[in-house]
XYZ file of C-alpha atoms in Angstrom:
490
model
C 0.000 0.000 0.000
C 1.275 3.498 -0.837
C 2.438 5.009 2.435
C 1.326 8.453 1.201
C -2.280 7.259 1.419
C -2.033 5.675 4.852
C -3.809 7.651 7.591
C -1.718 9.191 10.333
C -3.383 7.477 13.285
C -1.540 9.610 15.791
C -2.970 12.765 14.262
C -6.457 11.252 14.158
C -6.157 10.229 17.825
C -5.123 13.785 18.652
C -8.137 15.088 16.788
C -10.419 12.743 18.750
C -8.936 13.569 22.127
C -8.816 17.327 21.550
C -12.374 17.399 20.262
C -13.562 15.413 23.293
C -11.704 17.767 25.588
C -13.110 20.887 23.914
C -16.631 19.460 24.050
C -16.292 18.504 27.700
C -14.533 21.651 28.956
C -15.527 24.610 26.817
C -13.686 27.803 27.694
C -16.431 30.024 26.308
C -19.432 31.551 27.912
C -22.565 31.304 25.753
C -22.025 34.712 24.171
C -18.233 34.894 23.943
C -17.740 33.115 20.674
C -20.860 32.259 18.821
C -22.384 35.666 18.407
C -25.974 35.521 17.181
C -26.571 31.841 16.454
C -30.203 32.577 15.751
C -29.073 33.726 12.305
C -28.008 30.731 10.242
C -24.735 30.767 8.332
C -24.549 30.205 4.584
C -21.503 27.971 5.013
C -19.275 26.517 7.689
C -15.502 25.997 7.794
C -13.859 23.251 9.862
C -10.167 23.828 10.557
C -8.607 27.192 11.359
C -5.010 26.730 10.308
C -3.767 29.421 7.930
C -5.630 28.248 4.805
C -8.920 27.527 6.579
C -8.822 30.754 8.566
C -8.090 32.886 5.505
C -10.751 31.201 3.372
C -13.294 31.786 6.142
C -12.323 35.460 6.274
C -12.497 35.674 2.486
C -15.983 34.147 2.417
C -17.213 36.418 5.201
C -15.797 39.511 3.487
C -18.059 38.807 0.468
C -21.189 39.171 2.580
C -21.773 35.508 3.459
C -22.260 34.610 7.092
C -19.774 31.875 7.957
C -19.569 29.589 10.993
C -16.181 28.247 12.033
C -15.132 25.290 14.135
C -11.716 24.057 15.188
C -10.828 20.948 17.142
C -9.364 23.149 19.907
C -11.665 25.847 21.219
C -8.735 28.142 22.040
C -7.946 28.367 18.330
C -11.522 29.422 17.612
C -11.418 31.921 20.453
C -8.231 33.513 19.149
C -9.577 33.619 15.599
C -12.828 35.333 16.586
C -11.002 37.755 18.871
C -8.655 38.812 16.076
C -10.941 38.653 13.049
C -14.457 38.451 14.426
C -16.932 40.559 12.560
C -20.592 40.554 11.634
C -20.326 37.641 9.216
C -18.109 35.331 11.271
C -19.349 33.258 14.193
C -17.428 30.706 16.221
C -18.872 27.472 17.571
C -17.763 25.280 20.456
C -18.763 21.803 19.304
C -19.464 20.019 16.033
C -23.096 19.719 17.079
C -23.385 23.462 17.601
C -21.485 24.070 14.357
C -23.900 21.911 12.353
C -26.955 23.505 13.995
C -25.706 26.974 13.037
C -25.896 26.279 9.291
C -28.827 26.828 6.962
C -30.114 23.774 5.103
C -28.985 22.165 2.951
C -25.763 22.628 4.860
C -22.517 23.474 3.084
C -19.372 22.553 5.001
C -15.796 23.228 3.926
C -13.233 20.974 5.638
C -9.742 22.471 5.837
C -7.713 19.978 7.869
C -4.730 17.777 7.091
C -5.690 15.132 4.542
C -4.785 12.352 6.989
C -7.513 13.589 9.364
C -10.341 13.882 6.801
C -11.762 10.417 7.502
C -11.830 11.136 11.238
C -13.693 14.397 10.697
C -16.109 12.692 8.305
C -16.839 9.924 10.805
C -17.724 12.485 13.486
C -19.541 14.874 11.178
C -21.787 12.767 8.943
C -24.035 11.352 11.708
C -25.078 14.944 12.408
C -26.001 15.762 8.785
C -28.952 15.304 6.456
C -28.501 13.352 3.216
C -28.648 16.452 1.011
C -25.964 18.356 2.952
C -22.759 19.101 1.040
C -19.237 18.392 2.291
C -16.281 20.056 0.566
C -12.732 18.820 1.129
C -10.505 21.794 0.358
C -7.213 20.111 1.221
C -4.601 18.260 -0.811
C -6.262 14.860 -0.655
C -5.352 12.011 -2.970
C -7.993 11.735 -5.684
C -8.386 8.000 -4.987
C -9.466 8.892 -1.441
C -11.892 11.452 -2.851
C -13.466 8.820 -5.107
C -13.910 6.558 -2.072
C -15.434 9.305 0.062
C -17.904 10.208 -2.670
C -19.257 6.668 -2.453
C -19.720 7.174 1.268
C -21.258 10.664 0.913
C -22.700 11.427 -2.573
C -22.737 15.205 -2.015
C -18.975 15.231 -1.426
C -16.828 17.680 -3.382
C -13.075 17.355 -3.653
C -11.814 20.882 -4.266
C -8.215 21.765 -5.011
C -7.234 25.199 -3.710
C -4.080 26.979 -4.882
C -2.623 30.316 -3.970
C -1.115 29.909 -0.535
C -2.221 31.928 2.451
C -2.437 35.232 0.561
C -4.454 33.615 -2.209
C -6.838 32.046 0.279
C -7.505 35.455 1.785
C -7.680 37.626 -1.319
C -8.587 35.202 -4.116
C -7.325 31.680 -4.823
C -7.746 29.443 -7.827
C -10.216 26.694 -6.891
C -10.848 23.382 -8.630
C -14.030 21.671 -7.363
C -14.875 18.187 -8.593
C -18.030 16.210 -7.871
C -21.662 16.187 -8.872
C -22.806 19.168 -10.936
C -25.803 19.607 -8.646
C -23.588 19.948 -5.568
C -21.323 22.365 -7.448
C -24.266 24.569 -8.408
C -25.311 24.733 -4.760
C -21.943 26.212 -3.704
C -21.123 28.299 -6.791
C -22.682 31.546 -5.569
C -20.655 31.400 -2.362
C -17.256 30.541 -3.827
C -17.290 32.391 -7.153
C -16.875 35.866 -5.567
C -14.028 34.596 -3.372
C -11.916 33.369 -6.312
C -9.105 35.261 -8.025
C -9.694 37.198 -11.232
C -8.455 35.408 -14.347
C -7.377 38.650 -16.042
C -9.917 38.371 -18.866
C -13.122 39.172 -17.000
C -13.778 35.850 -15.281
C -13.095 34.128 -11.991
C -10.687 31.284 -11.258
C -13.430 28.901 -10.205
C -15.251 26.373 -12.364
C -16.769 22.918 -12.202
C -13.843 20.651 -13.099
C -15.884 17.483 -13.571
C -17.326 14.463 -11.836
C -15.688 12.178 -9.285
C -12.215 12.968 -8.007
C -11.379 15.253 -10.923
C -10.944 18.358 -8.764
C -8.257 16.827 -6.599
C -6.674 15.136 -9.624
C -6.325 18.473 -11.419
C -4.890 20.078 -8.268
C -2.436 17.179 -8.013
C -1.279 17.796 -11.593
C -1.080 21.523 -10.832
C 1.309 20.686 -8.003
C 3.313 18.364 -10.250
C 3.768 21.196 -12.744
C 4.712 23.421 -9.815
C 7.439 20.950 -8.793
C 8.767 20.932 -12.352
C 8.931 24.695 -12.840
C 10.479 25.266 -9.409
C 13.220 22.762 -10.235
C 13.846 24.398 -13.632
C 14.294 27.773 -11.947
C 16.609 26.218 -9.350
C 18.828 24.700 -12.059
C 19.015 28.009 -13.941
C 20.038 29.697 -10.687
C 22.641 27.019 -9.959
C 24.448 27.484 -13.273
C 24.248 31.261 -13.221
C 25.848 31.479 -9.761
C 28.456 28.707 -10.125
C 29.504 29.165 -13.754
C 28.301 32.672 -14.563
C 29.401 33.984 -11.118
C 26.301 36.187 -10.850
C 25.728 37.740 -7.437
C 22.372 37.613 -5.677
C 21.879 41.274 -6.567
C 22.527 40.567 -10.243
C 20.217 37.559 -10.074
C 17.489 39.696 -8.527
C 17.648 42.213 -11.356
C 17.678 39.462 -13.981
C 14.629 37.613 -12.617
C 12.793 40.883 -12.122
C 13.450 41.706 -15.778
C 12.269 38.225 -16.863
C 9.097 38.601 -14.821
C 8.057 41.362 -17.210
C 8.995 39.645 -20.468
C 6.973 37.415 -22.777
C 6.826 33.709 -21.814
C 8.509 34.344 -18.460
C 5.859 36.414 -16.684
C 4.846 34.148 -13.849
C 4.295 34.056 -10.116
C 7.236 31.722 -9.515
C 9.647 33.965 -11.440
C 8.305 37.013 -9.577
C 8.789 35.513 -6.115
C 12.252 34.270 -7.086
C 13.249 37.861 -7.849
C 11.920 38.913 -4.453
C 13.786 36.121 -2.663
C 17.125 37.331 -4.061
C 16.592 40.631 -2.236
C 17.381 38.687 0.930
C 20.330 36.794 -0.474
C 22.080 36.728 2.901
C 19.274 34.468 4.154
C 19.078 32.449 0.935
C 22.779 31.603 1.146
C 22.287 30.142 4.639
C 19.360 27.822 3.783
C 20.223 24.110 3.659
C 20.122 22.666 0.152
C 17.631 19.966 1.129
C 14.105 20.302 -0.283
C 11.122 18.602 1.305
C 7.846 17.477 -0.238
C 4.327 16.625 0.892
C 3.531 13.991 -1.719
C 1.514 15.593 -4.519
C 4.484 15.652 -6.899
C 5.091 11.984 -6.215
C 1.390 11.228 -6.761
C 1.631 12.936 -10.156
C 4.469 10.650 -11.224
C 2.507 7.618 -9.996
C -0.540 8.683 -12.003
C 1.566 9.317 -15.109
C 2.954 5.796 -14.873
C -0.528 4.354 -14.316
C -1.999 6.092 -17.358
C 1.012 5.756 -19.650
C 1.815 9.469 -19.982
C 5.344 10.843 -20.218
C 6.106 13.457 -17.516
C 9.924 13.469 -17.398
C 10.326 17.033 -16.109
C 8.011 16.416 -13.180
C 9.640 13.055 -12.443
C 13.089 14.672 -12.495
C 11.906 17.382 -10.102
C 10.671 14.777 -7.618
C 13.974 12.892 -7.931
C 15.915 16.117 -7.383
C 14.160 16.729 -4.073
C 14.768 13.144 -3.012
C 18.498 13.206 -3.756
C 18.891 16.630 -2.141
C 17.870 15.071 1.162
C 20.040 11.971 0.794
C 22.991 13.117 2.894
C 24.479 9.617 3.055
C 24.973 9.418 -0.719
C 25.895 13.021 -1.332
C 29.621 13.529 -0.836
C 30.877 16.926 -1.850
C 34.230 17.269 -3.623
C 34.341 13.531 -4.324
C 34.929 14.157 -8.035
C 37.276 16.808 -9.359
C 35.633 18.696 -12.241
C 38.060 19.931 -14.876
C 35.918 20.325 -18.008
C 35.003 23.891 -18.876
C 34.064 25.796 -21.979
C 34.303 29.480 -22.750
C 31.576 31.445 -21.011
C 29.254 32.887 -23.682
C 28.537 36.605 -23.653
C 24.802 35.969 -24.033
C 24.581 33.647 -21.000
C 21.521 35.395 -19.598
C 19.688 35.096 -22.916
C 20.570 31.386 -23.089
C 19.208 30.914 -19.578
C 15.909 32.586 -20.417
C 15.449 30.476 -23.559
C 16.144 27.315 -21.573
C 13.648 28.286 -18.881
C 10.942 29.316 -21.350
C 10.968 26.163 -23.454
C 11.423 23.774 -20.537
C 8.462 25.431 -18.818
C 6.345 24.972 -21.957
C 7.259 21.272 -21.945
C 6.301 20.978 -18.280
C 2.856 22.479 -18.867
C 2.323 20.153 -21.811
C 3.160 17.103 -19.725
C 0.574 18.109 -17.147
C -2.141 18.796 -19.704
C -1.541 15.484 -21.486
C -1.794 13.649 -18.165
C -5.128 15.337 -17.422
C -6.372 14.517 -20.919
C -5.559 10.833 -20.480
C -7.092 10.613 -16.997
C -10.215 12.344 -18.338
C -10.601 9.565 -20.883
C -9.955 6.867 -18.278
C -12.600 8.195 -15.871
C -14.954 9.803 -18.420
C -14.548 13.144 -16.651
C -14.774 15.185 -19.857
C -12.255 17.703 -18.527
C -12.274 21.062 -20.248
C -8.540 21.742 -20.508
C -9.155 25.236 -21.837
C -11.159 26.104 -18.704
C -8.491 24.591 -16.472
C -5.822 26.710 -18.166
C -8.079 29.749 -17.702
C -8.600 29.295 -13.952
C -4.850 28.812 -13.530
C -4.225 32.291 -14.959
C -4.867 33.952 -11.601
C -4.531 33.174 -7.916
C -2.562 29.937 -8.194
C 1.127 29.172 -7.766
C 1.739 28.255 -11.430
C -0.043 31.268 -12.905
C 1.790 32.526 -15.968
C 1.237 34.459 -19.172
C 1.933 31.197 -21.017
C -1.410 29.795 -19.857
C -3.307 32.046 -22.236
C -1.779 30.097 -25.126
C -2.874 26.806 -23.606
C -6.404 28.088 -23.026
C -6.598 29.007 -26.713
C -4.989 25.750 -27.844
C -7.491 23.595 -25.980
C -10.544 25.697 -26.839
C -11.883 23.025 -29.233
C -11.431 20.306 -26.598
C -10.828 17.619 -29.240
C -8.067 16.154 -31.421
C -7.365 19.583 -32.880
C -6.425 20.692 -29.383
C -3.765 18.004 -29.115
C -2.195 19.213 -32.373
C -2.413 22.802 -31.179
C -0.627 21.950 -27.947
C 2.119 20.134 -29.850
C 2.553 23.237 -31.979
C 3.177 25.331 -28.856
C 5.901 22.926 -27.762
C 7.622 22.358 -31.091
C 7.444 25.851 -32.627
C 10.108 27.399 -30.439
C 12.728 29.319 -32.366
C 15.466 29.481 -29.743
C 16.006 25.782 -29.035
C 19.683 26.111 -30.025
C 20.180 28.485 -27.117
C 18.586 25.927 -24.802
C 21.044 23.288 -26.028
C 23.998 25.636 -25.595
C 22.966 26.414 -22.029
C 22.703 22.713 -21.202
C 26.066 22.005 -22.812
C 27.639 24.656 -20.614
C 26.127 23.121 -17.494
C 27.091 19.558 -18.367
C 30.666 20.578 -19.163
C 30.966 22.189 -15.743
C 29.380 19.358 -13.754
C 26.167 21.228 -12.902
C 23.302 18.750 -12.283
C 20.352 19.790 -14.444
C 17.925 16.837 -14.314
C 14.755 18.771 -15.118
C 16.245 20.898 -17.909
C 17.828 17.793 -19.454
C 14.637 15.756 -19.136
C 12.666 18.565 -20.763
C 15.025 18.687 -23.720
C 14.881 14.902 -24.136
C 11.069 15.155 -24.065
C 11.150 17.916 -26.669
C 13.484 15.940 -28.925
C 11.380 12.792 -28.593
C 8.261 14.665 -29.701
C 10.141 16.153 -32.647
C 11.964 12.985 -33.749
C 11.125 11.335 -37.079
C 11.565 7.977 -35.361
C 12.689 6.674 -31.976
C 15.018 3.742 -31.178
C 12.263 1.711 -29.533
C 12.194 -0.526 -32.600
C 15.340 -2.050 -31.076
C 13.647 -2.253 -27.690
C 10.762 -4.193 -29.227
C 13.241 -6.537 -30.969
C 14.954 -7.191 -27.637
C 11.613 -7.908 -25.952
C 10.686 -10.276 -28.739
C 14.105 -11.999 -28.471
C 13.961 -12.856 -24.767
C 10.214 -12.996 -24.201
C 8.518 -13.597 -27.546
C 6.473 -10.472 -26.946
C 6.027 -9.883 -30.686
C 6.168 -6.586 -32.565
C 4.370 -4.585 -35.253
C 5.919 -3.652 -38.600
C 5.942 -0.479 -40.655
C 5.344 -2.305 -43.926
C 2.672 -4.851 -42.969
C -0.438 -5.045 -40.754
C -0.586 -7.401 -37.773
C 1.832 -8.648 -35.103
C 4.972 -10.664 -35.727
C 7.556 -12.818 -33.942
C 11.052 -13.696 -35.094
C 13.346 -16.519 -34.013
C 16.361 -14.248 -33.658
C 18.927 -17.034 -33.146
C 18.225 -18.894 -36.380
């Protein structure tokens, strides 16, 4: 069993014990927290960590009365004391929380994914069959599919944008029944980010676990682009000898140029302003699992996502202190530093980023066919244009490419990838890094992906011959229909 899907029983036990304690020994007087419970709330939020608290504030700021509940009453008390206003009301117990909501109830759960089942087990006995539960965390889409069988009006909703996005406007990806979506649309639509073209970054993704699947792919793309930026930075500082100040100016310039305007490039420029802190951070990246889930799904559905896979591997090896031994190999190879190094770096980042987006979209397309989700890739690209971590000016091209939502869209997306005029600069940048011993797994994987898509033929004819040799697996031919087997040793 995948350990990433196994529940954290310790956390669930903590949830149980803390909830029992808060129910048994409430620290509130009747009027301290709940405000006017005679007026029902439009929606309730369970979980007041940063994301849950900010989404509750966002919802309330749009004129919707919102009840909140946290497993520890002190957290609710502090939240109401700091942010309490006319449209926010705290509750002491799950029973009181449920009673405070208008019917059919709409409940947004914002707790760690490992605690969702525990919350569901305590919550559902208090609900009516037509009440709607929304999981706004980073749950595995397989778990969402299971929970929807247990509670039909269950929505798995990916939320991207971090704490600032949650407060001012995230990108949200709800998946589940259309009827349940329509019941929550009026509440969530105003809270979403603007897409920059007159719409909101909120739409019905599709049936089943599609919302959490799309958010998972979003995070996989995020892993890929972050790793690409890190590799660009690594070469520029080690080979190009750029200072943090020079790097800050360069990324700030890129953040305003075509193909490179993106949230991740913008925040990278900001980070370099505090280079003294950056230089002291350990070079060991952690992960919460969504990137890994993306690679699992790609393998399951037979979709190539080499940039994302390389990004996951890069985080894994960065934390492997036992294998990493600095200065073990002396690096002597060097080539003359090109005068247009910065231009080479931008070309490499632009095209590798395009490849990363394409990998994610092709994975969603394949999963849509597998589950009959009928995903609208153009809409997904649109709602990623604002609020979310991977927002970029490139997404407008993808929204246009997938507007037909059919085979023409696939050709259009391939055109975006293959019609890139500065690929030679990308190759030159990689050559420079390889010659100087700079690890560039994601940039290299992206180029290999690009070249495979552009190749007239691939060497897998030899692979098929080898498989037929040792396993009689047969092969197809270019000049005849059917399948064939050869006795290679005759």
